[in-house]
PDB file of C-alpha atoms in Angstrom:
ATOM      1  CA  UNK A  26      36.105  94.174  74.351  1.00 59.00           C
ATOM      2  CA  UNK A  27      35.501  95.814  70.755  1.00 59.00           C
ATOM      3  CA  UNK A  28      32.003  96.240  71.684  1.00 58.00           C
ATOM      4  CA  UNK A  29      32.780  97.629  75.009  1.00 52.00           C
ATOM      5  CA  UNK A  30      34.994 100.250  73.182  1.00 53.00           C
ATOM      6  CA  UNK A  31      32.440 100.983  70.572  1.00 54.00           C
ATOM      7  CA  UNK A  32      29.648 101.416  73.255  1.00 53.00           C
ATOM      8  CA  UNK A  33      31.950 103.698  75.040  1.00 52.00           C
ATOM      9  CA  UNK A  34      32.923 105.832  72.073  1.00 59.00           C
ATOM     10  CA  UNK A  35      29.405 106.265  71.211  1.00 53.00           C
ATOM     11  CA  UNK A  36      28.496 107.429  74.613  1.00 60.00           C
ATOM     12  CA  UNK A  37      31.196 109.915  74.514  1.00 54.00           C
ATOM     13  CA  UNK A  38      30.074 111.053  71.197  1.00 56.00           C
ATOM     14  CA  UNK A  39      26.498 111.667  72.601  1.00 62.00           C
ATOM     15  CA  UNK A  40      27.655 113.620  75.420  1.00 59.00           C
ATOM     16  CA  UNK A  41      29.963 115.668  73.319  1.00 57.00           C
ATOM     17  CA  UNK A  42      27.271 116.500  71.024  1.00 55.00           C
ATOM     18  CA  UNK A  43      24.772 117.103  73.623  1.00 59.00           C
ATOM     19  CA  UNK A  44      27.064 119.910  74.981  1.00 59.00           C
ATOM     20  CA  UNK A  45      27.344 121.402  71.909  1.00 58.00           C
ATOM     21  CA  UNK A  46      23.574 121.500  71.156  1.00 56.00           C
ATOM     22  CA  UNK A  47      22.954 122.929  74.730  1.00 56.00           C
ATOM     23  CA  UNK A  48      25.616 125.698  74.178  1.00 57.00           C
ATOM     24  CA  UNK A  49      24.030 126.721  70.810  1.00 56.00           C
ATOM     25  CA  UNK A  50      20.864 126.929  72.421  1.00 54.00           C
ATOM     26  CA  UNK A  51      21.763 129.083  74.966  1.00 55.00           C
ATOM     27  CA  UNK A  52      23.353 131.557  72.578  1.00 58.00           C
ATOM     28  CA  UNK A  53      20.253 131.683  70.466  1.00 59.00           C
ATOM     29  CA  UNK A  54      18.391 132.322  73.676  1.00 61.00           C
ATOM     30  CA  UNK A  55      20.988 135.217  74.266  1.00 62.00           C
ATOM     31  CA  UNK A  56      20.293 136.412  71.027  1.00 61.00           C
ATOM     32  CA  UNK A  57      16.707 136.594  71.400  1.00 61.00           C
ATOM     33  CA  UNK A  58      17.083 138.612  74.666  1.00 60.00           C
ATOM     34  CA  UNK A  59      19.477 141.170  72.870  1.00 57.00           C
ATOM     35  CA  UNK A  60      16.742 141.677  70.205  1.00 57.00           C
ATOM     36  CA  UNK A  61      14.200 142.137  72.536  1.00 56.00           C
ATOM     37  CA  UNK A  62      15.837 144.599  74.656  1.00 53.00           C
ATOM     38  CA  UNK A  63      16.942 146.636  71.259  1.00 54.00           C
ATOM     39  CA  UNK A  64      13.138 146.623  70.402  1.00 57.00           C
ATOM     40  CA  UNK A  65      12.254 147.740  73.601  1.00 61.00           C
ATOM     41  CA  UNK A  66      15.170 150.605  73.461  1.00 58.00           C
ATOM     42  CA  UNK A  67      13.747 151.618  70.025  1.00 58.00           C
ATOM     43  CA  UNK A  68      10.202 151.808  70.928  1.00 66.00           C
ATOM     44  CA  UNK A  69      11.086 154.062  74.085  1.00 65.00           C
ATOM     45  CA  UNK A  70      13.503 156.244  71.952  1.00 80.00           C
ATOM     46  CA  UNK A  71      10.357 156.351  69.264  1.00 87.00           C
ATOM     47  CA  UNK A  72       7.987 157.623  72.095  1.00 90.00           C
ATOM     48  CA  UNK A  73      10.435 160.281  73.202  1.00 93.00           C
ATOM     49  CA  UNK A  74      10.853 161.638  69.771  1.00 91.00           C
ATOM     50  CA  UNK A  75       7.116 161.706  69.313  1.00 93.00           C
ATOM     51  CA  UNK A  76       6.617 163.290  72.665  1.00 93.00           C
ATOM     52  CA  UNK A  77       9.190 165.975  71.703  1.00 93.00           C
ATOM     53  CA  UNK A  78       7.678 166.594  68.314  1.00 94.00           C
ATOM     54  CA  UNK A  79       4.075 167.380  69.988  1.00 94.00           C
ATOM     55  CA  UNK A  80       5.677 169.710  72.680  1.00 94.00           C
ATOM     56  CA  UNK A  81       7.677 171.517  70.456  1.00 95.00           C
ATOM     57  CA  UNK A  82       4.788 171.940  67.695  1.00 95.00           C
ATOM     58  CA  UNK A  83       2.582 172.930  70.720  1.00 94.00           C
ATOM     59  CA  UNK A  84       4.868 175.835  71.482  1.00 96.00           C
ATOM     60  CA  UNK A  85       5.087 176.871  67.681  1.00 95.00           C
ATOM     61  CA  UNK A  86       1.355 176.846  67.431  1.00 95.00           C
ATOM     62  CA  UNK A  87       1.133 179.148  70.332  1.00 96.00           C
ATOM     63  CA  UNK A  88       3.539 181.658  68.659  1.00 95.00           C
ATOM     64  CA  UNK A  89       1.400 181.279  65.447  1.00 95.00           C
ATOM     65  CA  UNK A  90      -1.783 181.961  67.141  1.00 94.00           C
ATOM     66  CA  UNK A  91      -0.353 185.217  68.846  1.00 94.00           C
ATOM     67  CA  UNK A  92       1.012 186.388  65.526  1.00 95.00           C
ATOM     68  CA  UNK A  93      -2.222 185.662  63.769  1.00 93.00           C
ATOM     69  CA  UNK A  94      -4.053 187.623  66.483  1.00 91.00           C
ATOM     70  CA  UNK A  95      -1.606 190.493  66.253  1.00 92.00           C
ATOM     71  CA  UNK A  96      -0.924 191.064  62.591  1.00 89.00           C
ATOM     72  CA  UNK A  97      -4.212 192.156  61.413  1.00 82.00           C
ATOM     73  CA  UNK A  98      -5.085 194.174  64.674  1.00 86.00           C
ATOM     74  CA  UNK A  99      -5.650 197.756  63.898  1.00 83.00           C
ATOM     75  CA  UNK A 100      -3.136 199.216  66.464  1.00 87.00           C
ATOM     76  CA  UNK A 101      -0.251 196.872  65.444  1.00 89.00           C
ATOM     77  CA  UNK A 102       2.489 197.225  62.722  1.00 92.00           C
ATOM     78  CA  UNK A 103       2.310 194.358  60.565  1.00 90.00           C
ATOM     79  CA  UNK A 104       6.021 194.424  59.919  1.00 91.00           C
ATOM     80  CA  UNK A 105       6.817 194.549  63.423  1.00 94.00           C
ATOM     81  CA  UNK A 106       4.501 191.729  64.195  1.00 93.00           C
ATOM     82  CA  UNK A 107       6.233 189.707  61.772  1.00 92.00           C
ATOM     83  CA  UNK A 108       9.841 190.555  62.889  1.00 93.00           C
ATOM     84  CA  UNK A 109       8.384 189.407  66.326  1.00 94.00           C
ATOM     85  CA  UNK A 110       7.223 186.199  65.120  1.00 93.00           C
ATOM     86  CA  UNK A 111      10.720 185.365  63.603  1.00 92.00           C
ATOM     87  CA  UNK A 112      12.382 186.075  67.021  1.00 94.00           C
ATOM     88  CA  UNK A 113       9.613 184.187  68.897  1.00 95.00           C
ATOM     89  CA  UNK A 114       9.624 181.233  66.588  1.00 92.00           C
ATOM     90  CA  UNK A 115      13.434 180.859  66.830  1.00 90.00           C
ATOM     91  CA  UNK A 116      13.384 181.334  70.698  1.00 94.00           C
ATOM     92  CA  UNK A 117      11.420 177.980  70.511  1.00 95.00           C
ATOM     93  CA  UNK A 118      14.459 175.624  70.487  1.00 94.00           C
ATOM     94  CA  UNK A 119      14.380 172.216  68.680  1.00 94.00           C
ATOM     95  CA  UNK A 120      14.580 169.413  71.321  1.00 94.00           C
ATOM     96  CA  UNK A 121      17.654 167.309  71.136  1.00 95.00           C
ATOM     97  CA  UNK A 122      15.310 164.194  70.531  1.00 94.00           C
ATOM     98  CA  UNK A 123      14.594 165.811  67.278  1.00 93.00           C
ATOM     99  CA  UNK A 124      18.276 166.500  66.131  1.00 94.00           C
ATOM    100  CA  UNK A 125      17.532 164.130  62.761  1.00 94.00           C
ATOM    101  CA  UNK A 126      14.791 166.538  61.839  1.00 95.00           C
ATOM    102  CA  UNK A 127      16.080 169.804  62.930  1.00 94.00           C
ATOM    103  CA  UNK A 128      17.276 170.793  59.519  1.00 96.00           C
ATOM    104  CA  UNK A 129      13.606 170.359  58.312  1.00 96.00           C
ATOM    105  CA  UNK A 130      12.060 171.968  61.269  1.00 95.00           C
ATOM    106  CA  UNK A 131      14.152 174.985  60.948  1.00 96.00           C
ATOM    107  CA  UNK A 132      13.397 175.297  57.536  1.00 96.00           C
ATOM    108  CA  UNK A 133       9.721 175.226  58.193  1.00 96.00           C
ATOM    109  CA  UNK A 134      10.399 178.077  60.850  1.00 95.00           C
ATOM    110  CA  UNK A 135      12.062 180.016  58.047  1.00 96.00           C
ATOM    111  CA  UNK A 136       9.273 179.646  55.605  1.00 96.00           C
ATOM    112  CA  UNK A 137       6.819 180.888  58.147  1.00 95.00           C
ATOM    113  CA  UNK A 138       9.006 183.856  58.897  1.00 95.00           C
ATOM    114  CA  UNK A 139       8.715 184.624  55.257  1.00 97.00           C
ATOM    115  CA  UNK A 140       4.960 184.097  55.105  1.00 96.00           C
ATOM    116  CA  UNK A 141       4.540 186.593  57.840  1.00 94.00           C
ATOM    117  CA  UNK A 142       6.755 189.023  56.284  1.00 95.00           C
ATOM    118  CA  UNK A 143       5.194 188.702  52.997  1.00 95.00           C
ATOM    119  CA  UNK A 144       1.640 189.123  54.815  1.00 93.00           C
ATOM    120  CA  UNK A 145       2.890 192.069  56.486  1.00 93.00           C
ATOM    121  CA  UNK A 146       4.072 193.663  53.136  1.00 94.00           C
ATOM    122  CA  UNK A 147       0.667 192.972  51.670  1.00 93.00           C
ATOM    123  CA  UNK A 148      -1.202 194.249  54.641  1.00 90.00           C
ATOM    124  CA  UNK A 149       1.019 197.216  54.620  1.00 90.00           C
ATOM    125  CA  UNK A 150      -0.016 197.964  50.736  1.00 90.00           C
ATOM    126  CA  UNK A 151      -3.537 197.850  51.986  1.00 88.00           C
ATOM    127  CA  UNK A 152      -4.239 194.419  50.056  1.00 88.00           C
ATOM    128  CA  UNK A 153      -6.752 191.882  51.428  1.00 86.00           C
ATOM    129  CA  UNK A 154      -5.478 189.097  48.925  1.00 91.00           C
ATOM    130  CA  UNK A 155      -2.819 187.014  50.602  1.00 90.00           C
ATOM    131  CA  UNK A 156      -2.103 184.882  47.917  1.00 93.00           C
ATOM    132  CA  UNK A 157       1.520 185.782  47.402  1.00 95.00           C
ATOM    133  CA  UNK A 158       2.218 184.775  51.005  1.00 95.00           C
ATOM    134  CA  UNK A 159       0.541 181.354  50.916  1.00 96.00           C
ATOM    135  CA  UNK A 160       3.272 179.467  49.159  1.00 97.00           C
ATOM    136  CA  UNK A 161       5.491 180.031  52.317  1.00 96.00           C
ATOM    137  CA  UNK A 162       2.857 178.935  54.517  1.00 96.00           C
ATOM    138  CA  UNK A 163       2.138 175.765  52.291  1.00 96.00           C
ATOM    139  CA  UNK A 164       6.000 175.266  52.472  1.00 97.00           C
ATOM    140  CA  UNK A 165       5.864 175.193  56.027  1.00 96.00           C
ATOM    141  CA  UNK A 166       2.526 172.688  56.264  1.00 96.00           C
ATOM    142  CA  UNK A 167       4.392 170.330  53.938  1.00 96.00           C
ATOM    143  CA  UNK A 168       7.717 170.270  55.673  1.00 96.00           C
ATOM    144  CA  UNK A 169       6.111 169.606  59.134  1.00 96.00           C
ATOM    145  CA  UNK A 170       3.557 167.073  57.859  1.00 96.00           C
ATOM    146  CA  UNK A 171       6.521 165.150  56.504  1.00 96.00           C
ATOM    147  CA  UNK A 172       8.386 165.471  59.756  1.00 95.00           C
ATOM    148  CA  UNK A 173       5.100 163.991  61.576  1.00 94.00           C
ATOM    149  CA  UNK A 174       4.661 161.271  59.135  1.00 95.00           C
ATOM    150  CA  UNK A 175       8.450 160.228  59.535  1.00 94.00           C
ATOM    151  CA  UNK A 176       7.997 159.759  63.371  1.00 92.00           C
ATOM    152  CA  UNK A 177       4.853 157.895  62.499  1.00 92.00           C
ATOM    153  CA  UNK A 178       2.200 160.555  63.903  1.00 92.00           C
ATOM    154  CA  UNK A 179      -0.702 161.854  62.384  1.00 92.00           C
ATOM    155  CA  UNK A 180      -0.053 165.518  61.131  1.00 90.00           C
ATOM    156  CA  UNK A 181      -2.225 168.092  62.785  1.00 89.00           C
ATOM    157  CA  UNK A 182      -4.529 170.210  60.687  1.00 91.00           C
ATOM    158  CA  UNK A 183      -2.227 173.066  60.247  1.00 88.00           C
ATOM    159  CA  UNK A 184      -4.561 175.387  58.180  1.00 87.00           C
ATOM    160  CA  UNK A 185      -6.765 175.724  61.156  1.00 89.00           C
ATOM    161  CA  UNK A 186      -4.194 177.639  63.069  1.00 88.00           C
ATOM    162  CA  UNK A 187      -3.981 180.271  60.613  1.00 86.00           C
ATOM    163  CA  UNK A 188      -7.076 182.697  60.257  1.00 74.00           C
TER     164      UNK A 188
END
Protein backbone atom coordinates (compact mmCIF):
# COMPACT_ATOMS: atom_id res chain seq x y z
CA UNK A 1 0.00 0.00 0.00
CA UNK A 2 2.83 2.41 0.84
CA UNK A 3 4.44 1.62 -2.48
CA UNK A 4 1.22 2.37 -4.33
CA UNK A 5 0.82 5.72 -2.55
CA UNK A 6 4.45 6.56 -3.23
CA UNK A 7 4.00 5.69 -6.92
CA UNK A 8 0.81 7.80 -7.19
CA UNK A 9 2.55 10.74 -5.48
CA UNK A 10 5.48 10.50 -7.88
CA UNK A 11 3.14 10.41 -10.90
CA UNK A 12 1.16 13.38 -9.58
CA UNK A 13 4.39 15.32 -9.00
CA UNK A 14 5.56 14.61 -12.56
CA UNK A 15 2.23 15.78 -14.02
CA UNK A 16 2.35 19.01 -12.01
CA UNK A 17 5.98 19.70 -13.01
CA UNK A 18 5.19 18.94 -16.63
CA UNK A 19 2.30 21.39 -16.65
CA UNK A 20 4.46 24.10 -15.09
CA UNK A 21 7.25 23.62 -17.61
CA UNK A 22 4.80 23.84 -20.53
CA UNK A 23 3.42 27.09 -19.10
CA UNK A 24 6.93 28.54 -18.82
CA UNK A 25 7.77 27.43 -22.36
CA UNK A 26 4.69 29.12 -23.78
CA UNK A 27 5.55 32.33 -21.87
CA UNK A 28 9.04 32.21 -23.39
CA UNK A 29 7.56 31.83 -26.87
CA UNK A 30 5.21 34.77 -26.29
CA UNK A 31 8.16 36.91 -25.15
CA UNK A 32 10.09 35.95 -28.30
CA UNK A 33 7.09 36.84 -30.49
CA UNK A 34 6.67 40.20 -28.72
CA UNK A 35 10.38 40.97 -29.15
CA UNK A 36 10.24 40.08 -32.86
CA UNK A 37 7.17 42.28 -33.36
CA UNK A 38 8.84 45.18 -31.56
CA UNK A 39 11.97 44.75 -33.67
CA UNK A 40 9.94 44.76 -36.90
CA UNK A 41 8.04 47.86 -35.77
CA UNK A 42 11.30 49.65 -34.95
CA UNK A 43 12.74 48.73 -38.36
CA UNK A 44 9.63 50.07 -40.12
CA UNK A 45 9.79 53.28 -38.10
CA UNK A 46 13.48 53.65 -38.93
CA UNK A 47 12.72 53.28 -42.66
CA UNK A 48 10.04 55.97 -42.39
CA UNK A 49 12.48 58.34 -40.66
CA UNK A 50 15.14 57.74 -43.32
CA UNK A 51 12.67 58.23 -46.13
CA UNK A 52 11.35 61.43 -44.58
CA UNK A 53 14.88 62.79 -44.14
CA UNK A 54 15.83 62.04 -47.75
CA UNK A 55 12.63 63.64 -49.01
CA UNK A 56 13.10 66.72 -46.82
CA UNK A 57 16.73 67.11 -47.86
CA UNK A 58 15.75 66.81 -51.52
CA UNK A 59 13.34 69.72 -51.14
CA UNK A 60 15.91 71.86 -49.31
CA UNK A 61 18.51 71.03 -51.97
CA UNK A 62 16.16 72.38 -54.65
CA UNK A 63 15.83 75.64 -52.71
CA UNK A 64 19.62 75.85 -52.29
CA UNK A 65 20.25 75.25 -56.00
CA UNK A 66 17.70 77.89 -57.00
CA UNK A 67 19.27 80.35 -54.57
CA UNK A 68 22.78 79.62 -55.79
CA UNK A 69 21.70 80.20 -59.38
CA UNK A 70 19.92 83.45 -58.53
CA UNK A 71 22.25 85.07 -56.01
CA UNK A 72 25.07 85.65 -58.49
CA UNK A 73 22.85 86.52 -61.45
CA UNK A 74 23.46 90.07 -62.68
CA UNK A 75 19.80 91.06 -62.81
CA UNK A 76 19.09 89.89 -59.25
CA UNK A 77 19.45 91.79 -55.99
CA UNK A 78 21.46 89.44 -53.76
CA UNK A 79 19.74 90.68 -50.60
CA UNK A 80 16.33 89.90 -52.09
CA UNK A 81 17.54 86.45 -53.11
CA UNK A 82 18.83 85.82 -49.58
CA UNK A 83 15.48 86.89 -48.11
CA UNK A 84 13.65 84.67 -50.59
CA UNK A 85 15.86 81.75 -49.55
CA UNK A 86 14.89 82.17 -45.92
CA UNK A 87 11.20 82.28 -46.81
CA UNK A 88 11.41 79.31 -49.21
CA UNK A 89 13.56 77.16 -46.91
CA UNK A 90 11.26 77.72 -43.96
CA UNK A 91 8.30 76.83 -46.19
CA UNK A 92 9.73 73.31 -46.48
CA UNK A 93 8.22 71.83 -43.36
CA UNK A 94 10.06 69.28 -41.26
CA UNK A 95 8.13 66.00 -41.53
CA UNK A 96 6.54 64.61 -38.39
CA UNK A 97 8.77 61.53 -38.63
CA UNK A 98 11.75 63.81 -38.01
CA UNK A 99 10.36 65.40 -34.85
CA UNK A 100 13.31 64.05 -32.82
CA UNK A 101 15.66 65.98 -35.11
CA UNK A 102 13.51 69.05 -35.78
CA UNK A 103 15.56 71.35 -33.56
CA UNK A 104 18.82 70.46 -35.33
CA UNK A 105 17.20 70.71 -38.77
CA UNK A 106 15.69 74.11 -38.02
CA UNK A 107 19.04 75.32 -36.67
CA UNK A 108 20.73 74.17 -39.88
CA UNK A 109 18.23 76.13 -41.99
CA UNK A 110 18.91 79.18 -39.84
CA UNK A 111 22.65 78.72 -40.50
CA UNK A 112 21.95 78.65 -44.23
CA UNK A 113 19.86 81.81 -43.96
CA UNK A 114 22.79 83.51 -42.24
CA UNK A 115 25.12 82.16 -44.93
CA UNK A 116 23.05 83.68 -47.73
CA UNK A 117 22.56 86.95 -45.88
CA UNK A 118 26.33 87.25 -45.40
CA UNK A 119 27.02 86.19 -48.98
CA UNK A 120 24.57 88.84 -50.24
CA UNK A 121 26.26 91.45 -48.08
CA UNK A 122 29.67 90.52 -49.45
CA UNK A 123 28.45 90.48 -53.05
CA UNK A 124 26.83 93.88 -52.61
CA UNK A 125 30.13 95.22 -51.28
CA UNK A 126 31.80 93.93 -54.46
CA UNK A 127 33.78 91.20 -52.74
CA UNK A 128 34.58 87.98 -54.53
CA UNK A 129 35.93 86.41 -51.32
CA UNK A 130 33.22 84.54 -49.41
CA UNK A 131 35.36 83.37 -46.47
CA UNK A 132 33.26 85.33 -43.97
CA UNK A 133 30.14 83.44 -45.07
CA UNK A 134 31.73 79.98 -45.07
CA UNK A 135 31.40 79.25 -41.32
CA UNK A 136 27.60 79.44 -41.64
CA UNK A 137 27.64 76.99 -44.54
CA UNK A 138 29.95 74.65 -42.63
CA UNK A 139 27.66 74.81 -39.61
CA UNK A 140 24.76 73.74 -41.85
CA UNK A 141 26.79 70.90 -43.35
CA UNK A 142 28.01 69.66 -39.96
CA UNK A 143 24.55 69.76 -38.37
CA UNK A 144 22.85 67.97 -41.26
CA UNK A 145 25.67 65.41 -41.49
CA UNK A 146 25.09 64.60 -37.82
CA UNK A 147 21.35 64.15 -38.43
CA UNK A 148 22.07 61.79 -41.33
CA UNK A 149 24.50 59.80 -39.19
CA UNK A 150 21.99 59.64 -36.32
CA UNK A 151 19.43 57.95 -38.59
CA UNK A 152 22.18 55.69 -39.97
CA UNK A 153 22.31 57.15 -43.48
CA UNK A 154 25.34 58.28 -45.42
CA UNK A 155 25.31 62.05 -45.63
CA UNK A 156 25.18 63.60 -49.08
CA UNK A 157 28.13 65.56 -50.38
CA UNK A 158 26.65 68.88 -49.38
CA UNK A 159 29.45 70.99 -50.87
CA UNK A 160 28.46 69.83 -54.36
CA UNK A 161 25.16 71.72 -53.99
CA UNK A 162 26.90 75.07 -53.48
CA UNK A 163 28.76 77.00 -56.23
